[in-house]
Amino acid sequence: MERYTPEVCEDLLKAEYNYPDIAPRSWRNQETESEKVRLFVDMDGTLAMWHPTKKLEELYEEGYFKNLEPYEEVVEAIRQIFTFEPNVEVFILSAYLSDSPYALNEKNEWLDKYLPEIDKDHRCFCHCGTDKSAAVPEGIKETDVLLDDYTMNLNDWCPPGVGIKLLNGINDTHKSWQGERISRLQPPTEIARAIMDNIDIAIDKDEGVDL
C-alpha cells in the first residue's frame, strides 16, 4: 500500500479539496488535550477487507487477521485526520476472537504495519459478541464518533455518541442504518472531510447549537 507523506497529504488536501491551510479547527470547548474529541474506528470490514469464510475454523488459522488487505482509502483518511487534526484523538475499537491464540496479536501486527501512528494506548479491543462500549475509556460521550461497518455496533453507540457507517461493498444490503454513510471507494480526503463534518455536528449538538 502506498503511504502518503505529510507533505503529499497537505498538497492533496489543499489543492484538490480546498482544505483550509491544514490548520486545526477552532472549537470552543476543545482547548486542552483532556477535552479532545474522540474518533473510534473499527477494523474488520472498515479498515481491513473482511474475507467471508466457508468454515469457522478458517478464522482461527494463523495469519488470517494479519494478512487481511487494507481498505487503502479509509486507512489514508484516518492517517490524514491523525496528522492534521490535533484536536481529534483517534482510537481503534475492534472485537477479536478471545479463544484464538492469534487474533489479538495479529490485529496489533496489522496496525503496526498500516497505522503505526496509533499507539497501543489508543487501541481498544473487546471480545467478539460483547458490547463495544465496554472497551471505551470512561464510556461513550456525546461527542464520541464511531466509524463502523456493522449496524448493530452503531445502534449500540447511538445515543449518546455519533455513528457513521462505512459502506464496504458487502454490507448495507437491508439499509437498516438511518444515519450517516461513507463509501470506502471515496478518495481519502473526502472520507476524512465527511468524518470531520460529523464531528463538527456532534460538537454543535453537545453545545446546544441550533442546527
Short mmCIF file of C-alpha atoms in Angstrom, two decimals:
data_model
loop_
_atom_site.label_atom_id
_atom_site.label_comp_id
_atom_site.label_asym_id
_atom_site.label_seq_id
_atom_site.Cartn_x
_atom_site.Cartn_y
_atom_site.Cartn_z
CA MET A 1 0.00 0.00 0.00
CA GLU A 2 1.35 3.46 -0.90
CA ARG A 3 1.71 5.62 2.19
CA TYR A 4 1.45 9.34 1.60
CA THR A 5 3.93 11.57 3.39
CA PRO A 6 2.54 14.53 5.38
CA GLU A 7 3.74 16.83 2.61
CA VAL A 8 1.81 14.89 -0.02
CA CYS A 9 -1.27 14.79 2.20
CA GLU A 10 -1.05 18.56 2.62
CA ASP A 11 -0.80 19.13 -1.13
CA LEU A 12 -3.78 16.85 -1.79
CA LEU A 13 -5.92 18.44 0.86
CA LYS A 14 -5.14 21.99 -0.22
CA ALA A 15 -5.19 21.55 -3.98
CA GLU A 16 -7.96 19.02 -4.53
CA TYR A 17 -10.35 19.74 -1.69
CA ASN A 18 -9.52 23.28 -0.63
CA TYR A 19 -8.81 22.21 2.90
CA PRO A 20 -8.22 25.45 4.84
CA ASP A 21 -4.46 25.63 5.40
CA ILE A 22 -4.42 22.30 7.25
CA ALA A 23 -4.90 24.32 10.44
CA PRO A 24 -6.55 22.73 13.49
CA ARG A 25 -10.21 23.60 13.81
CA SER A 26 -11.10 26.20 16.42
CA TRP A 27 -13.61 24.53 18.68
CA ARG A 28 -14.87 26.42 21.67
CA ASN A 29 -14.70 23.56 24.16
CA GLN A 30 -11.70 21.66 22.81
CA GLU A 31 -8.83 23.73 24.20
CA THR A 32 -6.98 21.09 26.21
CA GLU A 33 -5.79 17.59 25.48
CA SER A 34 -8.24 16.16 28.01
CA GLU A 35 -11.10 17.72 26.04
CA LYS A 36 -10.18 16.36 22.62
CA VAL A 37 -12.96 14.93 20.52
CA ARG A 38 -12.57 11.17 20.20
CA LEU A 39 -12.88 9.21 16.96
CA PHE A 40 -13.17 5.43 17.28
CA VAL A 41 -12.52 3.30 14.20
CA ASP A 42 -13.47 -0.35 13.69
CA MET A 43 -11.04 -2.72 11.96
CA ASP A 44 -12.68 -5.73 10.25
CA GLY A 45 -14.76 -4.53 7.32
CA THR A 46 -13.82 -0.89 7.98
CA LEU A 47 -10.04 -0.56 7.87
CA ALA A 48 -9.36 -4.12 6.74
CA MET A 49 -11.09 -6.05 3.98
CA TRP A 50 -13.21 -8.79 5.52
CA HIS A 51 -12.93 -12.15 3.78
CA PRO A 52 -16.01 -14.34 4.24
CA THR A 53 -15.13 -17.91 5.14
CA LYS A 54 -16.85 -21.19 4.37
CA LYS A 55 -15.67 -22.72 7.61
CA LEU A 56 -15.49 -21.07 11.02
CA GLU A 57 -12.15 -22.77 11.59
CA GLU A 58 -10.54 -20.52 8.99
CA LEU A 59 -10.89 -17.57 11.35
CA TYR A 60 -8.68 -19.40 13.82
CA GLU A 61 -5.89 -20.13 11.38
CA GLU A 62 -2.56 -18.42 11.90
CA GLY A 63 -2.17 -15.43 9.61
CA TYR A 64 -5.87 -14.87 8.92
CA PHE A 65 -6.13 -11.43 10.53
CA LYS A 66 -2.54 -10.41 9.90
CA ASN A 67 -2.93 -10.89 6.16
CA LEU A 68 -6.20 -9.02 5.65
CA GLU A 69 -5.82 -6.43 2.92
CA PRO A 70 -6.36 -2.78 3.91
CA TYR A 71 -9.04 -0.52 2.54
CA GLU A 72 -6.38 1.92 1.44
CA GLU A 73 -8.65 4.95 1.09
CA VAL A 74 -10.04 4.53 4.60
CA VAL A 75 -6.63 3.91 6.16
CA GLU A 76 -5.22 7.01 4.49
CA ALA A 77 -8.23 9.10 5.58
CA ILE A 78 -7.67 8.13 9.21
CA ARG A 79 -3.98 8.96 8.84
CA GLN A 80 -4.88 12.40 7.49
CA ILE A 81 -7.14 13.08 10.46
CA PHE A 82 -4.44 11.88 12.85
CA THR A 83 -1.86 14.10 11.15
CA PHE A 84 -3.81 17.29 10.53
CA GLU A 85 -6.47 17.37 13.24
CA PRO A 86 -4.68 17.65 16.61
CA ASN A 87 -8.00 18.26 18.38
CA VAL A 88 -9.16 14.77 17.42
CA GLU A 89 -7.93 11.79 19.42
CA VAL A 90 -8.04 8.68 17.23
CA PHE A 91 -8.73 5.25 18.73
CA ILE A 92 -9.09 1.77 17.27
CA LEU A 93 -12.14 -0.09 18.59
CA SER A 94 -12.27 -3.70 17.44
CA ALA A 95 -13.66 -7.05 18.58
CA TYR A 96 -11.48 -10.16 18.50
CA LEU A 97 -11.83 -13.89 18.98
CA SER A 98 -10.80 -14.32 22.60
CA ASP A 99 -10.35 -18.09 22.18
CA SER A 100 -7.97 -17.66 19.24
CA PRO A 101 -4.24 -17.85 20.01
CA TYR A 102 -3.50 -15.49 17.10
CA ALA A 103 -6.29 -12.93 16.66
CA LEU A 104 -5.32 -10.20 19.12
CA ASN A 105 -1.60 -10.30 18.36
CA GLU A 106 -2.25 -10.30 14.62
CA LYS A 107 -4.58 -7.31 14.86
CA ASN A 108 -1.83 -5.39 16.61
CA GLU A 109 0.67 -6.52 13.98
CA TRP A 110 -1.72 -5.33 11.26
CA LEU A 111 -1.96 -1.92 12.90
CA ASP A 112 1.80 -1.75 13.35
CA LYS A 113 2.11 -2.22 9.60
CA TYR A 114 -0.66 0.02 8.27
CA LEU A 115 -1.40 2.57 11.03
CA PRO A 116 1.63 2.66 13.33
CA GLU A 117 0.70 6.22 14.27
CA ILE A 118 -1.97 4.83 16.58
CA ASP A 119 -0.12 3.58 19.63
CA LYS A 120 -1.15 0.72 21.89
CA ASP A 121 -2.74 3.07 24.42
CA HIS A 122 -5.24 4.03 21.71
CA ARG A 123 -6.11 0.51 20.63
CA CYS A 124 -9.25 -0.73 22.36
CA PHE A 125 -10.23 -4.38 21.97
CA CYS A 126 -13.22 -6.34 23.22
CA HIS A 127 -14.34 -9.96 22.93
CA CYS A 128 -16.48 -10.87 19.93
CA GLY A 129 -20.16 -10.83 20.80
CA THR A 130 -19.82 -8.23 23.55
CA ASP A 131 -20.88 -4.58 23.57
CA LYS A 132 -18.02 -2.47 22.24
CA SER A 133 -18.91 0.33 24.62
CA ALA A 134 -17.40 -1.70 27.47
CA ALA A 135 -13.96 -1.17 25.92
CA VAL A 136 -14.33 2.61 25.59
CA PRO A 137 -12.28 4.54 28.15
CA GLU A 138 -14.62 6.41 30.52
CA GLY A 139 -17.64 5.26 28.50
CA ILE A 140 -19.25 6.81 25.42
CA LYS A 141 -19.54 10.59 25.40
CA GLU A 142 -21.94 12.66 23.32
CA THR A 143 -19.08 13.92 21.16
CA ASP A 144 -17.59 10.46 20.56
CA VAL A 145 -17.78 9.35 16.92
CA LEU A 146 -17.66 5.73 15.73
CA LEU A 147 -16.81 4.64 12.18
CA ASP A 148 -18.02 1.05 11.76
CA ASP A 149 -19.44 -1.23 9.05
CA TYR A 150 -21.90 -3.06 11.32
CA THR A 151 -25.30 -1.55 12.09
CA MET A 152 -25.68 -3.29 15.46
CA ASN A 153 -22.48 -1.70 16.71
CA LEU A 154 -23.67 1.70 15.54
CA ASN A 155 -27.05 1.26 17.19
CA ASP A 156 -25.33 0.37 20.46
CA TRP A 157 -23.24 3.52 20.10
CA CYS A 158 -26.05 5.96 19.39
CA PRO A 159 -27.14 7.57 21.59
CA PRO A 160 -25.22 9.09 23.23
CA GLY A 161 -22.46 9.04 20.58
CA VAL A 162 -22.47 9.70 16.83
CA GLY A 163 -22.21 6.84 14.35
CA ILE A 164 -21.02 6.69 10.74
CA LYS A 165 -21.47 3.56 8.65
CA LEU A 166 -18.65 2.54 6.34
CA LEU A 167 -20.06 1.04 3.16
CA ASN A 168 -17.62 -1.64 2.04
CA GLY A 169 -19.50 -3.25 -0.86
CA ILE A 170 -20.84 -6.25 1.03
CA ASN A 171 -22.82 -4.61 3.84
CA ASP A 172 -25.87 -2.31 3.98
CA THR A 173 -27.99 -4.71 1.94
CA HIS A 174 -31.05 -4.05 4.13
CA LYS A 175 -30.47 -0.29 4.51
CA SER A 176 -31.05 -0.71 8.24
CA TRP A 177 -28.80 2.16 9.31
CA GLN A 178 -30.57 5.51 9.09
CA GLY A 179 -27.58 7.70 9.91
CA GLU A 180 -24.56 8.96 8.01
CA ARG A 181 -22.88 6.68 5.47
CA ILE A 182 -19.45 6.86 3.85
CA SER A 183 -18.23 4.68 0.99
CA ARG A 184 -14.78 3.14 1.15
CA LEU A 185 -14.45 3.97 -2.56
CA GLN A 186 -14.39 7.72 -1.94
CA PRO A 187 -10.99 9.42 -2.10
CA PRO A 188 -9.21 9.61 1.27
CA THR A 189 -9.64 13.37 1.59
CA GLU A 190 -13.40 13.08 1.00
CA ILE A 191 -13.68 10.38 3.64
CA ALA A 192 -11.67 12.48 6.10
CA ARG A 193 -13.75 15.57 5.42
CA ALA A 194 -17.03 13.64 5.86
CA ILE A 195 -15.83 12.29 9.20
CA MET A 196 -14.79 15.77 10.34
CA ASP A 197 -18.16 17.20 9.28
CA ASN A 198 -19.86 14.66 11.55
CA ILE A 199 -17.52 15.54 14.40
CA ASP A 200 -18.50 19.19 13.97
CA ILE A 201 -22.17 18.21 14.15
CA ALA A 202 -21.55 16.21 17.32
CA ILE A 203 -19.82 19.18 18.95
CA ASP A 204 -22.60 21.59 17.95
CA LYS A 205 -25.23 19.27 19.42
CA ASP A 206 -23.24 18.92 22.63
CA GLU A 207 -23.06 22.69 22.93
CA GLY A 208 -26.75 23.13 22.17
CA VAL A 209 -26.22 24.89 18.86
CA ASP A 210 -29.39 25.09 16.77
CA LEU A 211 -28.54 23.23 13.55
#
